[in-house]
Amino acid sequence: MTKVAIIGTGPCGLSMLRAFEQAEKKGEKIPEIVCFEKQDDWGGLWNYSWRTGSDQYGDPVPNSMYRYLWSNGPKECLEFADYSFDEHFGKPIPSFPPREALYDYIIGRVKKGKLKNKVKFNTSVSSVVYNGNNFEITCHDKKNDKFLKDVFDYIVVSTGHFSVPFIPEYPGMKSFPGRILHSHDFRDAEEFRGKNVIVLGSSYSAEDVALQCHKYGAKSVTIGYRHNPMGFKWPSGVKEVHYLDRLDGNKAIFKDGHKQDADAIILCSGYLHHFPFLSEDLKLKTRNRLYPPKLYKGVVWQNNHRLFYLGMQDQFHTFNMFDCQAWYARDVIMDKIKLPNSSEIEKDINKWVAMEEKLENPDQMIDFQTEYTKELHELSDYPKIDFELIRKHFKEWEHHKVEDIMTYRNKSFSSPVTGSVGPIHHTPWATAMDDSLKTFLDQSKK
Ligand SMILES: Cc1cc2nc3c(=O)[nH]c(=O)nc-3n(C[C@H](O)[C@H](O)[C@H](O)COP(=O)(O)OP(=O)(O)OC[C@H]3O[C@@H](n4cnc5c(N)ncnc54)[C@H](O)[C@@H]3O)c2cc1C
Ligand SMILES: NC(=O)c1ccc[n+]([C@@H]2O[C@H](COP(=O)([O-])OP(=O)(O)OC[C@H]3O[C@@H](n4cnc5c(N)ncnc54)[C@H](OP(=O)(O)O)[C@@H]3O)[C@@H](O)[C@H]2O)c1
């Protein structure tokens, strides 16, 4: 029987499990599946707990999640086509849920079946080698401290790419008397109450970490961008200046001459695609981009068509794009989709990469990833979902952010699956300090 290894049970690994489950429900004979997860539960970075940091076996916990994190895009844009928010919560919920609500939703789709039996928890894959015939996997069963080996016909890598921080060094860091950390290690904005915080970067982590620190009482927040400023209308107490030049004692000195006393530096300088367990010939090497090269349809490893990567793109679309990728990978594995010859594969990859390299603004990037996801969607039986509405929502959301970065999470959107419109949340995001699922769902507070 064909054997498939899935590495990681974050949203991508769970999409893969779900794809096979759905085929089996339709009476199709599915391969044998073994899923490896280095943490003690599934959910990937959404499985946040006090353990985030390092586990009881001395292994780093890869999650870059933090307390008080709310979805930074409308939930309608990531909704599963086969499991709506209405179905999960039994009623429409607001468009920007906190982490716990999204975690509950992701897990709700997979926990009813028997999928958990397929997962080896606390088991870290330490090596994958292709021997010309099949893949040899070595994994570490951390509970019993045993290294185990097994052989597979197909590998699905779904280990995420936002867990290994990229940490640059700036002059003066060695003698800086305050705290320096990467957003990967940012756990709780309360820690920075009353402090002068420097945030370096100009993408989603920089934006959200800066706003979190402001929301939970930082004395000042200074964002240093490298190439382009985010340029939002920041609330008073937050400013954006050009790039850190150096630290002099506790003073941060920026390229534009701006000087700021600093208690903490938070590097929001992004993450590395890091696959230490894969042999060199199987390893994806890329920066964070919308179309990493060498992946046919963004999924199939060009040099070995029995290796799949899920979710390796920079992401506007997330959960339903991961589903489209997983449904596609499933159908290749189950031989329902035949891959073209290598020159056509090369041509297709080059076409997407060339288009990606010409993108100039967020609207074009949204269009690009929507077109990519739509194309994949058409190749499998992943249920109907209105990607045109999702495209429209993303663009509207971008414009809401430009209008007011403090209020964009108070808006509501309609579902591409059920059509229902998210109610306005009882508390505006800027004053919603309690991010628990219970409080979020309690619309009587309105
Ligand atoms: C701080 C932060 C906030 C985010 N917020 C949002 C948001 O609001 N909305 C949104 O749509 N997206 C958000 N994202 C994007 C996020 O990438 C996706 O939502 C999603 O979690 C990606 O799923 P994944 O399965 O690819 O990776 P992950 O969720 O990272 O899961 C990977 C899994 O692989 C496991 N693993 C890794 N290595 C091994 C190994 N060697 N052996 C066994 N198991 C292994 C890990 O333990 C983990 O469980 C956010 C990302 C970050 C970093
Ligand atoms: N739900 C939420 O609210 C939330 C919060 C945080 C993160 N996230 C998610 O997390 C994921 C990762 O986002 P991210 O912002 O961490 O990574 P990212 O989008 O890859 O951005 C990396 C940033 O690092 C900067 N950078 C790289 N090298 C640098 C250097 N040497 N010095 C200074 N800056 C440098 C880049 O600047 P240049 O542009 O100048 O190269 C860029 O701004 C995204 O999917 C995002 O949606 C979500």
PDB file of N, CA, C and O in Angstrom, residues 1 17 23 40 52 102 154 160 189 239 275 309 349 441:
ATOM      1  N   MET A   1       0.840  -1.198   0.000  1.00  0.00           N
ATOM      2  CA  MET A   1       0.000   0.000   0.000  1.00  0.00           C
ATOM      3  C   MET A   1       0.882   1.258   0.000  1.00  0.00           C
ATOM      4  O   MET A   1       1.927   1.275   0.649  1.00  0.00           O
ATOM      5  N   LEU A  17      -4.742  16.227   6.017  1.00  0.00           N
ATOM      6  CA  LEU A  17      -5.495  15.132   6.651  1.00  0.00           C
ATOM      7  C   LEU A  17      -6.963  15.189   6.236  1.00  0.00           C
ATOM      8  O   LEU A  17      -7.582  14.174   5.922  1.00  0.00           O
ATOM      9  N   ALA A  23     -11.889  12.260   0.768  1.00  0.00           N
ATOM     10  CA  ALA A  23     -11.859  11.264  -0.316  1.00  0.00           C
ATOM     11  C   ALA A  23     -12.349   9.916   0.209  1.00  0.00           C
ATOM     12  O   ALA A  23     -13.118   9.217  -0.460  1.00  0.00           O
ATOM     13  N   ASP A  40       2.888  18.547  21.462  1.00  0.00           N
ATOM     14  CA  ASP A  40       2.042  17.508  22.052  1.00  0.00           C
ATOM     15  C   ASP A  40       0.581  17.622  21.626  1.00  0.00           C
ATOM     16  O   ASP A  40      -0.273  16.877  22.097  1.00  0.00           O
ATOM     17  N   THR A  52       4.741  27.662  24.950  1.00  0.00           N
ATOM     18  CA  THR A  52       5.379  28.267  23.787  1.00  0.00           C
ATOM     19  C   THR A  52       6.733  28.835  24.220  1.00  0.00           C
ATOM     20  O   THR A  52       6.800  29.629  25.143  1.00  0.00           O
ATOM     21  N   LEU A 102     -10.110  31.374  16.389  1.00  0.00           N
ATOM     22  CA  LEU A 102      -9.633  30.747  15.147  1.00  0.00           C
ATOM     23  C   LEU A 102      -9.112  29.338  15.420  1.00  0.00           C
ATOM     24  O   LEU A 102      -9.346  28.415  14.648  1.00  0.00           O
ATOM     25  N   TYR A 154       5.565   8.944  -0.354  1.00  0.00           N
ATOM     26  CA  TYR A 154       5.331  10.385  -0.557  1.00  0.00           C
ATOM     27  C   TYR A 154       5.578  11.130   0.756  1.00  0.00           C
ATOM     28  O   TYR A 154       5.282  10.609   1.829  1.00  0.00           O
ATOM     29  N   GLY A 160       5.429  24.810   8.231  1.00  0.00           N
ATOM     30  CA  GLY A 160       5.325  26.260   8.386  1.00  0.00           C
ATOM     31  C   GLY A 160       6.626  26.969   8.036  1.00  0.00           C
ATOM     32  O   GLY A 160       7.667  26.329   7.848  1.00  0.00           O
ATOM     33  N   ALA A 189       2.212  41.789  25.357  1.00  0.00           N
ATOM     34  CA  ALA A 189       2.501  43.223  25.265  1.00  0.00           C
ATOM     35  C   ALA A 189       2.520  43.902  26.640  1.00  0.00           C
ATOM     36  O   ALA A 189       3.148  44.954  26.806  1.00  0.00           O
ATOM     37  N   LYS A 239       5.243  56.290  16.312  1.00  0.00           N
ATOM     38  CA  LYS A 239       5.752  56.996  15.119  1.00  0.00           C
ATOM     39  C   LYS A 239       6.606  56.041  14.293  1.00  0.00           C
ATOM     40  O   LYS A 239       7.108  55.035  14.793  1.00  0.00           O
ATOM     41  N   PHE A 275      14.544  23.990   6.902  1.00  0.00           N
ATOM     42  CA  PHE A 275      14.158  22.578   6.892  1.00  0.00           C
ATOM     43  C   PHE A 275      15.381  21.714   7.194  1.00  0.00           C
ATOM     44  O   PHE A 275      15.883  20.996   6.320  1.00  0.00           O
ATOM     45  N   TYR A 309       5.214  20.485  -0.757  1.00  0.00           N
ATOM     46  CA  TYR A 309       5.306  21.519   0.276  1.00  0.00           C
ATOM     47  C   TYR A 309       3.962  22.240   0.321  1.00  0.00           C
ATOM     48  O   TYR A 309       3.442  22.632  -0.729  1.00  0.00           O
ATOM     49  N   ILE A 349       6.197  27.111 -13.867  1.00  0.00           N
ATOM     50  CA  ILE A 349       6.811  27.751 -12.691  1.00  0.00           C
ATOM     51  C   ILE A 349       7.374  29.119 -13.102  1.00  0.00           C
ATOM     52  O   ILE A 349       7.136  30.133 -12.438  1.00  0.00           O
ATOM     53  N   LEU A 441     -17.487  35.726  22.132  1.00  0.00           N
ATOM     54  CA  LEU A 441     -18.777  35.223  21.639  1.00  0.00           C
ATOM     55  C   LEU A 441     -19.969  35.835  22.372  1.00  0.00           C
ATOM     56  O   LEU A 441     -21.110  35.699  21.930  1.00  0.00           O
TER      57      LEU A 441
END
